[in-house]
mmCIF file of C-alpha atoms in Angstrom:
data_model
loop_
_atom_site.group_PDB
_atom_site.id
_atom_site.type_symbol
_atom_site.label_atom_id
_atom_site.label_comp_id
_atom_site.label_asym_id
_atom_site.label_seq_id
_atom_site.Cartn_x
_atom_site.Cartn_y
_atom_site.Cartn_z
ATOM 1 C CA MET M 28 13.838 -14.379 -20.522
ATOM 2 C CA LYS M 29 16.050 -17.443 -20.103
ATOM 3 C CA GLN M 30 14.319 -20.309 -18.307
ATOM 4 C CA ARG M 31 16.184 -22.599 -15.945
ATOM 5 C CA ASP M 32 16.389 -26.255 -16.866
ATOM 6 C CA LEU M 33 14.377 -28.214 -14.323
ATOM 7 C CA SER M 34 14.626 -31.536 -16.125
ATOM 8 C CA PRO M 35 16.013 -34.570 -14.252
ATOM 9 C CA SER M 36 19.284 -34.276 -16.129
ATOM 10 C CA ALA M 37 19.793 -30.850 -14.590
ATOM 11 C CA CYS M 38 19.942 -32.470 -11.156
ATOM 12 C CA GLU M 39 22.897 -34.684 -11.988
ATOM 13 C CA PRO M 40 26.238 -34.064 -10.225
ATOM 14 C CA CYS M 41 28.157 -31.103 -11.566
ATOM 15 C CA PRO M 42 31.312 -31.488 -13.624
ATOM 16 C CA PRO M 43 34.550 -30.912 -11.673
ATOM 17 C CA GLY M 44 34.926 -27.415 -13.140
ATOM 18 C CA GLU M 45 31.681 -26.296 -11.543
ATOM 19 C CA ARG M 46 32.214 -27.754 -8.088
ATOM 20 C CA ARG M 47 33.229 -24.387 -6.683
ATOM 21 C CA LYS M 48 29.899 -22.860 -7.730
ATOM 22 C CA TRP M 49 27.987 -25.739 -6.195
ATOM 23 C CA SER M 50 29.983 -25.502 -3.006
ATOM 24 C CA ARG M 51 28.291 -22.168 -2.355
ATOM 25 C CA LYS M 52 25.108 -24.081 -1.680
ATOM 26 C CA GLY M 53 26.683 -25.109 1.583
ATOM 27 C CA LEU M 54 25.990 -21.569 2.761
ATOM 28 C CA LEU M 55 22.293 -22.392 2.998
ATOM 29 C CA PRO M 56 22.464 -25.015 5.767
ATOM 30 C CA VAL M 57 25.142 -22.934 7.481
ATOM 31 C CA THR M 58 22.907 -19.836 7.577
ATOM 32 C CA LEU M 59 19.992 -22.004 8.685
ATOM 33 C CA GLY M 60 22.027 -23.421 11.561
ATOM 34 C CA LEU M 61 23.352 -20.022 12.651
ATOM 35 C CA SER M 62 19.833 -18.585 12.539
ATOM 36 C CA ALA M 63 18.588 -21.446 14.703
ATOM 37 C CA LEU M 64 21.330 -20.711 17.239
ATOM 38 C CA ALA M 65 20.326 -17.033 17.320
ATOM 39 C CA TYR M 66 16.669 -17.905 17.922
ATOM 40 C CA ALA M 67 17.681 -20.421 20.582
ATOM 41 C CA TYR M 68 19.632 -17.651 22.312
ATOM 42 C CA THR M 69 16.491 -15.512 22.180
ATOM 43 C CA GLY M 70 14.426 -18.271 23.752
ATOM 44 C CA PHE M 71 16.803 -19.388 26.483
ATOM 45 C CA HIS M 72 18.824 -16.291 27.377
ATOM 46 C CA LEU M 73 17.329 -13.032 26.083
ATOM 47 C CA THR M 74 14.530 -11.947 28.416
ATOM 48 C CA ASN M 75 13.258 -8.605 29.657
ATOM 49 C CA LEU M 76 16.557 -6.762 29.852
ATOM 50 C CA PRO M 77 15.898 -3.243 31.163
ATOM 51 C CA GLY M 78 17.287 -0.064 29.662
ATOM 52 C CA ALA M 79 19.982 0.226 27.009
ATOM 53 C CA ALA M 80 21.312 -3.304 27.593
ATOM 54 C CA GLY M 81 18.099 -4.847 26.290
ATOM 55 C CA VAL M 82 17.921 -2.504 23.307
ATOM 56 C CA HIS M 83 21.518 -3.194 22.278
ATOM 57 C CA ALA M 84 21.115 -6.965 22.651
ATOM 58 C CA PHE M 85 17.936 -6.919 20.601
ATOM 59 C CA LEU M 86 19.385 -4.765 17.795
ATOM 60 C CA LEU M 87 22.591 -6.795 17.543
ATOM 61 C CA LEU M 88 20.697 -10.070 17.464
ATOM 62 C CA PHE M 89 18.335 -9.030 14.699
ATOM 63 C CA ALA M 90 21.064 -7.291 12.694
ATOM 64 C CA TRP M 91 22.844 -10.662 12.747
ATOM 65 C CA LEU M 92 19.660 -12.476 11.681
ATOM 66 C CA PHE M 93 19.099 -9.980 8.852
ATOM 67 C CA LEU M 94 22.640 -10.567 7.591
ATOM 68 C CA LEU M 95 22.011 -14.318 7.575
ATOM 69 C CA TYR M 96 18.753 -13.706 5.706
ATOM 70 C CA VAL M 97 20.564 -11.703 3.012
ATOM 71 C CA MET M 98 23.156 -14.485 2.649
ATOM 72 C CA ALA M 99 20.413 -17.097 2.238
ATOM 73 C CA VAL M 100 18.545 -15.010 -0.354
ATOM 74 C CA ARG M 101 21.714 -14.429 -2.382
ATOM 75 C CA THR M 102 22.484 -18.142 -2.301
ATOM 76 C CA LEU M 103 19.003 -19.046 -3.514
ATOM 77 C CA ALA M 104 19.123 -16.387 -6.222
ATOM 78 C CA THR M 105 22.480 -17.425 -7.670
ATOM 79 C CA GLN M 106 22.432 -21.226 -7.325
ATOM 80 C CA HIS M 107 20.393 -23.876 -9.120
ATOM 81 C CA PHE M 108 18.375 -26.056 -6.766
ATOM 82 C CA CYS M 109 16.365 -29.052 -7.964
ATOM 83 C CA ILE M 110 13.628 -28.909 -5.332
ATOM 84 C CA GLN M 111 9.970 -29.567 -5.960
ATOM 85 C CA PRO M 112 7.506 -26.800 -4.911
ATOM 86 C CA GLY M 113 5.832 -29.108 -2.400
ATOM 87 C CA CYS M 114 9.156 -29.771 -0.694
ATOM 88 C CA VAL M 115 9.833 -26.033 -0.487
ATOM 89 C CA ALA M 116 6.456 -25.422 1.203
ATOM 90 C CA ALA M 117 7.079 -28.245 3.678
ATOM 91 C CA LEU M 118 10.548 -26.906 4.447
ATOM 92 C CA VAL M 119 9.197 -23.403 5.103
ATOM 93 C CA VAL M 120 6.531 -24.737 7.485
ATOM 94 C CA LEU M 121 9.007 -27.037 9.236
ATOM 95 C CA VAL M 122 11.696 -24.388 9.723
ATOM 96 C CA GLY M 123 9.188 -21.699 10.718
ATOM 97 C CA THR M 124 7.590 -23.980 13.315
ATOM 98 C CA GLY M 125 10.981 -25.001 14.657
ATOM 99 C CA PHE M 126 12.107 -21.406 15.093
ATOM 100 C CA ARG M 127 8.880 -20.516 16.896
ATOM 101 C CA LEU M 128 9.397 -23.408 19.294
ATOM 102 C CA LEU M 129 12.919 -22.171 20.009
ATOM 103 C CA VAL M 130 11.531 -18.806 21.145
ATOM 104 C CA LEU M 131 8.796 -20.237 23.386
ATOM 105 C CA PRO M 132 11.005 -20.711 26.484
ATOM 106 C CA ALA M 133 11.861 -16.972 26.555
ATOM 107 C CA GLY M 134 11.596 -15.678 30.108
ATOM 108 C CA ILE M 135 10.699 -18.983 31.749
ATOM 109 C CA PRO M 136 12.826 -19.347 34.908
ATOM 110 C CA ASP M 137 14.680 -22.504 35.853
ATOM 111 C CA GLY M 138 12.824 -25.023 37.974
ATOM 112 C CA ILE M 139 9.305 -23.993 36.966
ATOM 113 C CA THR M 140 6.721 -26.732 37.550
ATOM 114 C CA PRO M 141 3.812 -27.644 35.241
ATOM 115 C CA ALA M 142 1.392 -26.494 37.941
ATOM 116 C CA LYS M 143 2.962 -23.025 38.123
ATOM 117 C CA LEU M 144 3.078 -22.774 34.340
ATOM 118 C CA HIS M 145 -0.618 -23.701 34.168
ATOM 119 C CA ALA M 146 -1.441 -21.092 36.827
ATOM 120 C CA ASP M 147 0.399 -18.451 34.825
ATOM 121 C CA LEU M 148 -1.198 -19.340 31.473
ATOM 122 C CA THR M 149 -4.690 -19.347 32.999
ATOM 123 C CA GLY M 150 -4.160 -15.960 34.646
ATOM 124 C CA LYS M 151 -4.351 -17.201 38.233
ATOM 125 C CA GLU M 152 -0.792 -16.199 39.050
ATOM 126 C CA VAL M 153 2.097 -14.287 37.490
ATOM 127 C CA VAL M 154 4.941 -16.805 37.525
ATOM 128 C CA PHE M 155 7.297 -15.458 34.886
ATOM 129 C CA ASN M 156 7.749 -12.621 32.432
ATOM 130 C CA ARG M 157 7.624 -13.626 28.806
ATOM 131 C CA PHE M 158 9.731 -12.082 26.066
ATOM 132 C CA LEU M 159 8.010 -8.660 26.008
ATOM 133 C CA LEU M 160 11.116 -6.619 25.464
ATOM 134 C CA TYR M 161 9.702 -3.617 23.621
ATOM 135 C CA ASP M 162 5.924 -3.689 23.978
ATOM 136 C CA HIS M 163 5.082 -1.291 26.790
ATOM 137 C CA ASP M 164 1.361 -1.628 26.074
ATOM 138 C CA LEU M 165 1.310 -5.136 27.485
ATOM 139 C CA TRP M 166 2.562 -3.985 30.885
ATOM 140 C CA ARG M 167 -0.195 -1.373 30.973
ATOM 141 C CA PHE M 168 -2.804 -3.959 29.981
ATOM 142 C CA LEU M 169 -1.727 -6.225 32.837
ATOM 143 C CA TRP M 170 -1.786 -3.388 35.342
ATOM 144 C CA ASP M 171 -5.158 -2.016 34.205
ATOM 145 C CA GLY M 172 -6.734 -5.461 34.523
ATOM 146 C CA HIS M 173 -5.073 -5.951 37.901
ATOM 147 C CA GLN M 174 -6.538 -2.690 39.201
ATOM 148 C CA GLN M 175 -9.983 -3.486 37.887
ATOM 149 C CA ALA M 176 -9.930 -7.010 39.365
ATOM 150 C CA LEU M 177 -9.259 -5.452 42.791
ATOM 151 C CA GLY M 178 -12.091 -2.965 42.449
ATOM 152 C CA LEU M 179 -10.098 0.148 41.480
ATOM 153 C CA ASN M 180 -10.659 2.479 38.558
ATOM 154 C CA PRO M 181 -7.640 2.535 36.156
ATOM 155 C CA TYR M 182 -8.850 5.923 34.856
ATOM 156 C CA GLN M 183 -8.564 7.431 38.333
ATOM 157 C CA TYR M 184 -5.179 6.253 39.608
ATOM 158 C CA PRO M 185 -1.965 6.603 37.583
ATOM 159 C CA PRO M 186 0.483 3.757 38.290
ATOM 160 C CA ALA M 187 2.903 6.140 40.012
ATOM 161 C CA CYS M 188 0.299 6.680 42.737
ATOM 162 C CA PHE M 189 1.211 3.228 44.033
ATOM 163 C CA LEU M 190 4.844 4.149 44.642
ATOM 164 C CA GLU M 191 6.223 5.127 48.025
ATOM 165 C CA PRO M 192 5.193 8.720 48.965
ATOM 166 C CA ASP M 193 8.551 10.286 48.123
ATOM 167 C CA ASP M 194 8.768 8.451 44.782
ATOM 168 C CA ALA M 195 5.199 9.375 43.848
ATOM 169 C CA LEU M 196 5.934 13.006 44.717
ATOM 170 C CA GLU M 197 8.716 13.035 42.130
ATOM 171 C CA TRP M 198 6.016 12.447 39.512
ATOM 172 C CA GLY M 199 3.891 15.237 41.005
ATOM 173 C CA LEU M 200 1.413 12.758 42.496
ATOM 174 C CA THR M 201 0.157 11.765 45.934
ATOM 175 C CA SER M 202 0.724 8.166 46.958
ATOM 176 C CA VAL M 203 -2.263 6.010 47.898
ATOM 177 C CA PRO M 204 -2.420 4.667 51.487
ATOM 178 C CA ALA M 205 0.091 1.979 52.415
ATOM 179 C CA ALA M 206 -2.632 -0.674 52.664
ATOM 180 C CA GLU M 207 -3.655 -0.035 49.054
ATOM 181 C CA ARG M 208 -0.031 -0.157 47.888
ATOM 182 C CA ALA M 209 0.409 -3.517 49.589
ATOM 183 C CA ARG M 210 -2.811 -4.820 48.054
ATOM 184 C CA LEU M 211 -1.854 -3.813 44.507
ATOM 185 C CA LEU M 212 1.823 -4.762 44.815
ATOM 186 C CA PRO M 213 1.722 -7.950 46.908
ATOM 187 C CA ASN M 214 4.893 -9.569 45.531
ATOM 188 C CA ASP M 215 7.948 -9.085 43.341
ATOM 189 C CA HIS M 216 6.107 -10.187 40.211
ATOM 190 C CA TRP M 217 3.609 -7.334 40.358
ATOM 191 C CA ARG M 218 6.288 -4.880 41.435
ATOM 192 C CA ASP M 219 8.297 -5.884 38.364
ATOM 193 C CA ILE M 220 5.278 -5.442 36.080
ATOM 194 C CA HIS M 221 4.568 -2.066 37.683
ATOM 195 C CA ALA M 222 8.171 -0.946 37.132
ATOM 196 C CA HIS M 223 7.907 -1.649 33.376
ATOM 197 C CA ILE M 224 4.837 0.561 32.790
ATOM 198 C CA ASN M 225 5.450 3.438 30.404
ATOM 199 C CA HIS M 226 4.382 6.967 31.486
ATOM 200 C CA PRO M 227 3.439 5.900 35.039
ATOM 201 C CA ASP M 228 2.305 9.447 35.851
ATOM 202 C CA LEU M 229 -0.686 9.125 33.527
ATOM 203 C CA PRO M 230 -3.887 7.098 33.954
ATOM 204 C CA THR M 231 -4.599 4.552 31.265
ATOM 205 C CA ALA M 232 -5.400 5.960 27.823
ATOM 206 C CA TYR M 233 -7.162 2.822 26.609
ATOM 207 C CA PRO M 234 -10.953 2.881 26.267
ATOM 208 C CA PRO M 235 -13.172 0.243 27.895
ATOM 209 C CA ASP M 236 -13.746 -2.982 25.977
ATOM 210 C CA SER M 237 -17.017 -2.360 24.164
ATOM 211 C CA SER M 238 -17.452 -6.105 23.510
ATOM 212 C CA SER M 239 -18.227 -6.619 27.215
ATOM 213 C CA CYS M 240 -21.136 -4.166 27.131
ATOM 214 C CA SER M 241 -24.612 -5.530 26.560
ATOM 215 C CA ALA M 242 -26.684 -4.055 23.762
#
């Protein structure tokens, strides 16, 4: 198997006849920049889009990112780069951390204060919906904990029981009294969480947390 020349002489500027091959290396920073823009779009614009709109946006975005990934891999596989292994590891960590930071703002509304953000992160208040586009389990987890915190049994009441009587009847269920509906759905944040729950006609299927039980 032919080994690549990693000697210092191999890192010298290319002869004029090979400049076109080396120019392909410019694809790497280009793909890196376009990927960063896509992740920035995810963080600052793509939130919990309901229905088909969210699915289409998500699929198009990650199809684009996959195409950029293929371009980067092909560039690395066909071009000679004089980069030390330690520099490669540092670059991977740096780029990976940067892309994660770009996604962090996903779902945070404009004008949020540090106090509200702290209240949300500590569980005292639901201030914003994070980027939870396709994980229905998380909505159920939030609702189950919400019910339990207010003294209700999540195995007894399906989420649809907290809809208006006519809406609950469409699921074949009887709505709880209006006072209970108001207690469980006190504001738009909890109503939004409730609306995202999958299979609202069924009680939770998740078992109790055995780690909270004493031996």
